[in-house]
Tab-separated table of C-alpha atoms in Angstrom:
chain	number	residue	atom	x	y	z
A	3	UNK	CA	12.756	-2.566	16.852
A	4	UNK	CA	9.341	-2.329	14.996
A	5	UNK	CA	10.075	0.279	11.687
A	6	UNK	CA	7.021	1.531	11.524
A	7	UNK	CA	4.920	1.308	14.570
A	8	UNK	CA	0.915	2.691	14.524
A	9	UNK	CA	-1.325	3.020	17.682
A	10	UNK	CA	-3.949	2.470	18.172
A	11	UNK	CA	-4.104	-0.976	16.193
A	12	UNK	CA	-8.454	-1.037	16.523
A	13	UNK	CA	-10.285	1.885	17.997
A	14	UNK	CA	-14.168	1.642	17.911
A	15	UNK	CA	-15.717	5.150	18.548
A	16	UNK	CA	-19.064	6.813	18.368
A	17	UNK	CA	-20.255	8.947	15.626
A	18	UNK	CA	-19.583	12.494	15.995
A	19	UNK	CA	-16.497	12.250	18.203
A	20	UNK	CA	-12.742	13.113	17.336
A	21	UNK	CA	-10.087	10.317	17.630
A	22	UNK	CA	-6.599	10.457	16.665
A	23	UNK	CA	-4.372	7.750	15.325
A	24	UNK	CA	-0.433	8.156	15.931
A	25	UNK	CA	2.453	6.896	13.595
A	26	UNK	CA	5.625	6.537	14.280
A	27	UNK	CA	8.585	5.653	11.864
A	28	UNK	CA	12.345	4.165	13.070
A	29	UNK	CA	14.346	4.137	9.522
A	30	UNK	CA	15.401	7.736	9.088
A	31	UNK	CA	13.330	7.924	6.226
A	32	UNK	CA	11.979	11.322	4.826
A	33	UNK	CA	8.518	10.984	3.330
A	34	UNK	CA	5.645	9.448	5.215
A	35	UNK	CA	2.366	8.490	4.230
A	36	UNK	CA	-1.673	7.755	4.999
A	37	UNK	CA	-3.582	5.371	3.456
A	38	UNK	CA	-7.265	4.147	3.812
A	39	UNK	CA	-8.071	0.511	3.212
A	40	UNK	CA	-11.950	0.396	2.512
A	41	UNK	CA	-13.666	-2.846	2.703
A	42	UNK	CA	-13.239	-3.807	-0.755
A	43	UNK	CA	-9.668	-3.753	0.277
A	44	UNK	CA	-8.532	-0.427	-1.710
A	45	UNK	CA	-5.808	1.418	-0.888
A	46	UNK	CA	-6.007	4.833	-1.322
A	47	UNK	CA	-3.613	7.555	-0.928
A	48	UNK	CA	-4.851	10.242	1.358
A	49	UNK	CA	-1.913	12.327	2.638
A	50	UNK	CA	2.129	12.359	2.215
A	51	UNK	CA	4.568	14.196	4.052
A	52	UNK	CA	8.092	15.118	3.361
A	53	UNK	CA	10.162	16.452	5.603
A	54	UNK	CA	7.434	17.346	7.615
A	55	UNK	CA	6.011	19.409	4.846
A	56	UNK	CA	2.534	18.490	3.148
A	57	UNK	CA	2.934	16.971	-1.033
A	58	UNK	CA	0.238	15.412	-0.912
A	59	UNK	CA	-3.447	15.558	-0.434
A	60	UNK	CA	-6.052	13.769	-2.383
A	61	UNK	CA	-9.725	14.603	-1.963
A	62	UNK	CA	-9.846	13.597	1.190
A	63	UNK	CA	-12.649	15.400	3.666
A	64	UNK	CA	-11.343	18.555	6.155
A	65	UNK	CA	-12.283	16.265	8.913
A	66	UNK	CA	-9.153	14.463	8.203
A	67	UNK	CA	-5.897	16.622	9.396
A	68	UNK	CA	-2.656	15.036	9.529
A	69	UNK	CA	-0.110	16.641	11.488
A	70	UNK	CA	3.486	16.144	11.675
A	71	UNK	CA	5.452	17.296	14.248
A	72	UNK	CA	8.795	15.719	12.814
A	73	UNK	CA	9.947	13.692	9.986
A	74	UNK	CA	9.520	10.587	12.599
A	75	UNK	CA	5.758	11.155	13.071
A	76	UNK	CA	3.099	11.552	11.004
A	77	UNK	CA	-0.638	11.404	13.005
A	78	UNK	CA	-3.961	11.736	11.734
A	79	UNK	CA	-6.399	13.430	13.521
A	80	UNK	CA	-10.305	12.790	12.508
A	81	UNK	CA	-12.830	14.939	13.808
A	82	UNK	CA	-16.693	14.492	13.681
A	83	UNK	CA	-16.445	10.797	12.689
A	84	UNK	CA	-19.148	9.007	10.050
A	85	UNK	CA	-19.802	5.941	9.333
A	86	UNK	CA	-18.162	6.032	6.050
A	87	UNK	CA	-14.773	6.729	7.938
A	88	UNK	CA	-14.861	2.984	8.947
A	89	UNK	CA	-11.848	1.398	7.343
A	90	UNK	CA	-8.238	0.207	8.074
A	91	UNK	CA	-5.779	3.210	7.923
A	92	UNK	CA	-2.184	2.325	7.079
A	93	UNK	CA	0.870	4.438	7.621
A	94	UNK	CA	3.945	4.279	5.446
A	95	UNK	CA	7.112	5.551	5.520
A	96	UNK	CA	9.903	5.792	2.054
A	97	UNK	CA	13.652	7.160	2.274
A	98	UNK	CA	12.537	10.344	-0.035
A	99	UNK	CA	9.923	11.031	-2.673
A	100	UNK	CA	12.344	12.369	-5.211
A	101	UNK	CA	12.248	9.896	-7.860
A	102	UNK	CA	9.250	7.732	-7.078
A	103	UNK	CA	11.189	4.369	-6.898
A	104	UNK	CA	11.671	4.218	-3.231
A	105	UNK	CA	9.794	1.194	-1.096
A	106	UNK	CA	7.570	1.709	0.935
A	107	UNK	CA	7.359	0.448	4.685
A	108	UNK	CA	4.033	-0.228	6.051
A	109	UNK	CA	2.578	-0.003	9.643
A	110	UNK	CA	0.342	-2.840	10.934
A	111	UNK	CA	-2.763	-0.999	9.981
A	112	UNK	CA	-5.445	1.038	12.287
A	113	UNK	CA	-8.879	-0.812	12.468
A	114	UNK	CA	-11.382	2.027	12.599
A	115	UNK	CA	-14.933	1.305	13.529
A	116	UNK	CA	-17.668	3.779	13.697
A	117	UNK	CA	-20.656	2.751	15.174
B	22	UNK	CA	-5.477	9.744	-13.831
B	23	UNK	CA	-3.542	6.941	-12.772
B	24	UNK	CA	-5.599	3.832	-12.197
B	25	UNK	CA	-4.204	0.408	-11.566
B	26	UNK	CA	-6.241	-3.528	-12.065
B	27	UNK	CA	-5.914	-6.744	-10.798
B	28	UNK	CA	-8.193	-8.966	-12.390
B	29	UNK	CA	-8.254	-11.824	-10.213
B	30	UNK	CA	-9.878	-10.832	-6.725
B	31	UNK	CA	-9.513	-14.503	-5.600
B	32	UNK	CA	-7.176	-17.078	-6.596
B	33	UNK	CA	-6.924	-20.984	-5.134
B	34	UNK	CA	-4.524	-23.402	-6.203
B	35	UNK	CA	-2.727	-26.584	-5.067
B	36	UNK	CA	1.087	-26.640	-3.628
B	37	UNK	CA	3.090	-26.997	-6.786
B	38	UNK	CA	1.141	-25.385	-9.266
B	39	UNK	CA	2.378	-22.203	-10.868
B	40	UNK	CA	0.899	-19.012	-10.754
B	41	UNK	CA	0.238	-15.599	-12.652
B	42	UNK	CA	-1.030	-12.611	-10.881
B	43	UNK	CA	-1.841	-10.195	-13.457
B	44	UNK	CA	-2.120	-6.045	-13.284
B	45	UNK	CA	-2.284	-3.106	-15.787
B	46	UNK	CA	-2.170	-0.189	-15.438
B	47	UNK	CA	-3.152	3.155	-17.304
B	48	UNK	CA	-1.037	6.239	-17.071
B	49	UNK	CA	0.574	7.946	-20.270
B	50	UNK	CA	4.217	8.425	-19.030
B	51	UNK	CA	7.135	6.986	-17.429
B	52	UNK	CA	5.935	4.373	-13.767
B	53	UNK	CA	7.466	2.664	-11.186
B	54	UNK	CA	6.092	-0.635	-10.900
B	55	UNK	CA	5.634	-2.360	-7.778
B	56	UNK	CA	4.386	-5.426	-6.326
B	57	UNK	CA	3.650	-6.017	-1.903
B	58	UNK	CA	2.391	-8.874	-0.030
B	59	UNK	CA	0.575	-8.857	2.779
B	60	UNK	CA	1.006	-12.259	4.439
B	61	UNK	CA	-1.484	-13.194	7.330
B	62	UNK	CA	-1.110	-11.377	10.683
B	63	UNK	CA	1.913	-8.894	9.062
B	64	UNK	CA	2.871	-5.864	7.556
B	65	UNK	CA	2.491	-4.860	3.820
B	66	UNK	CA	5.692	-5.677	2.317
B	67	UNK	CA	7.947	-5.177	-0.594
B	68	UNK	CA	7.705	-8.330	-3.019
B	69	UNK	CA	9.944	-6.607	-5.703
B	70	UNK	CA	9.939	-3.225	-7.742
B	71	UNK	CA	10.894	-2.627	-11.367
B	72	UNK	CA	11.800	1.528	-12.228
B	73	UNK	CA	14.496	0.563	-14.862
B	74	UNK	CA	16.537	-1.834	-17.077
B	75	UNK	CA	15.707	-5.217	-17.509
B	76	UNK	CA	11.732	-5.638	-17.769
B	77	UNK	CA	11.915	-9.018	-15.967
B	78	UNK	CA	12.240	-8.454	-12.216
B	79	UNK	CA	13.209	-10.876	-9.877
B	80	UNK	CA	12.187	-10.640	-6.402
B	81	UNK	CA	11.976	-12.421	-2.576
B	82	UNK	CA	10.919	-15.764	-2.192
B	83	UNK	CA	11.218	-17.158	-5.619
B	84	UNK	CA	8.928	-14.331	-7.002
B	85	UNK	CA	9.193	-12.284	-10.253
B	86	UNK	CA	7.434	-9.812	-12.654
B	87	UNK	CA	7.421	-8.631	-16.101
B	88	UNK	CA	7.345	-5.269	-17.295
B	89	UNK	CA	5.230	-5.529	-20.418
B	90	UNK	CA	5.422	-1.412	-21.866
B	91	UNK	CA	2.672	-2.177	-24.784
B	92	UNK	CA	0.600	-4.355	-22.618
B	93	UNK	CA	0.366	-1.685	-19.568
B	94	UNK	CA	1.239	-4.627	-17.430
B	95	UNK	CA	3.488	-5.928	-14.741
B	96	UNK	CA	2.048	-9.593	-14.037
B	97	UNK	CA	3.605	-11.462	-11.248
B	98	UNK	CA	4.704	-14.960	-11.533
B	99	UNK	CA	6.071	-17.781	-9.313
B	100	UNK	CA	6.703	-21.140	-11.170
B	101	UNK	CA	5.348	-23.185	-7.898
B	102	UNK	CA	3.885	-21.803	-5.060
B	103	UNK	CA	3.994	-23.028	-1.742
B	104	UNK	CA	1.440	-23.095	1.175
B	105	UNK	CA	3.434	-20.030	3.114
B	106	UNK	CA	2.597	-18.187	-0.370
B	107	UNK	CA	-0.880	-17.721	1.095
B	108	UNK	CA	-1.589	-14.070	1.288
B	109	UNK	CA	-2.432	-10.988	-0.140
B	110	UNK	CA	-1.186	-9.324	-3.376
B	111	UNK	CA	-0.863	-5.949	-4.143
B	112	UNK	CA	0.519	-4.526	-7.538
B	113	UNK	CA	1.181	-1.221	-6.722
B	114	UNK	CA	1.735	2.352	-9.600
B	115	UNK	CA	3.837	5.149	-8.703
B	116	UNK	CA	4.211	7.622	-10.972
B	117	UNK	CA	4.795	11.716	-11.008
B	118	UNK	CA	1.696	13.927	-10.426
B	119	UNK	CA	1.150	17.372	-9.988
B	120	UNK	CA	2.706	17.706	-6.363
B	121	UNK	CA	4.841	14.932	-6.206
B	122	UNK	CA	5.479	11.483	-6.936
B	123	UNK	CA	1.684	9.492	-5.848
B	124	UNK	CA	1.262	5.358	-5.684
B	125	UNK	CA	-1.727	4.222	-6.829
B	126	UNK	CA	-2.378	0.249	-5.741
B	127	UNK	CA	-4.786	-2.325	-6.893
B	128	UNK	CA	-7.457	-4.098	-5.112
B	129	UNK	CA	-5.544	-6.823	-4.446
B	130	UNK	CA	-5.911	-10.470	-5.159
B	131	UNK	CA	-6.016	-13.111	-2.150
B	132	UNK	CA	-4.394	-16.181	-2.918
B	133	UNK	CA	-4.922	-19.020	-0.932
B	134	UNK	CA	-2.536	-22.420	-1.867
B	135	UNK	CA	-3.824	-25.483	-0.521
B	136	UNK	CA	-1.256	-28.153	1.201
């Protein structure tokens, strides 16, 4: 009964190939969320989804597409990977982004590695 | 721009002692304050929040924060830790942005409590 569930949890991948990291969310919740997790341990909002519908998108490459095919999932696909795209990548789910006080549940975190 | 600190990358103390975790932020209008924990092994998790009323929060596991309004901060305080406080602190901003509501989180401080 995990709430919100990422796979894979490490994926080590050349440079130059696509990879794709799913999320899944259990809690009914509305608004879902990427985050990157560099290795000075910053979080950094890269992408949030509500209702399936993109709010927002920080300056974040066009390599990086999320996709959402319903309010349960939110993946992110990463084409032509770098070396700078090692990090962890953390999905999050909230109940709504309407007033900006709702928690936020994290997944266990994607360990990316690009060698 | 939103931009959060936590000035205390590190921390080590002995069981018993108390502890302050501080954080300010900078952002010119109204925030949603936040702090997670990210205890070995597990998810990022919701410590407590403050979006309202009374500026001193109380949260899980003997935890609490104040709101500080002239100070820009929202330091976190237990009166005496406990070894299973070892982990990983996050103060966390979420405030409204052109797009939608956006959390912006510190680099979090590792605290380690020695038994």
């Amino acid at each position: 009964d995990t709430a919100v569930s990422q796979t894979p949890k490490y994926l080590v991948t050349q440079m130059g190939n696509d990879k794709s990291i799913k999320c899944e969310q259990n809690l009914g919740h509305d608004t879902m969320y990427w985050y990157k997790q560099d290795s000075k341990k910053f979080l950094k909002i890269m992408f949030s989804y509500n209702n399936k519908e993109l709010i927002i998108n920080e300056t974040v490459p066009n390599r990086f597409s999320p996709k959402s095919p319903d309010k349960a999932h939110l993946n992110l696909h990463i084409n032509s990977l770098e070396l700078g795209d090692s990090a962890v990548y953390f999905c999050a789910s909230s109940q709504a982004e309407t007033s900006g006080t709702d928690t936020q549940y994290f997944g266990p975190g994607t360990r990316l590695t690009v060698l | 721009a939103q931009s959060v600190s936590q000035h205390n990358h590190h921390v080590i103390l002995s069981e018993a002692a108390s502890l302050e975790l501080g954080c300010n932020y900078s952002y010119g209008g109204t925030v949603n304050l936040f702090w997670y924990v990210q205890y070995p092994g597990q998810h990022l998790q919701l410590l407590l929040k403050y979006f309202s009323g009374d500026p001193l929060v109380k949260g899980i596991k003997g935890f609490e924060a104040e709101f500080i309004k002239s100070k820009f901060s929202f330091n976190l305080r237990k009166p005496s830790v406990q070894w299973s406080d070892t982990a990983e602190y996050f103060c966390a901003v979420n405030a409204l942005n052109t797009g939608g509501f956006k959390t912006i989180f510190g680099a979090g401080t590792r605290l380690f409590v020695k038994a």
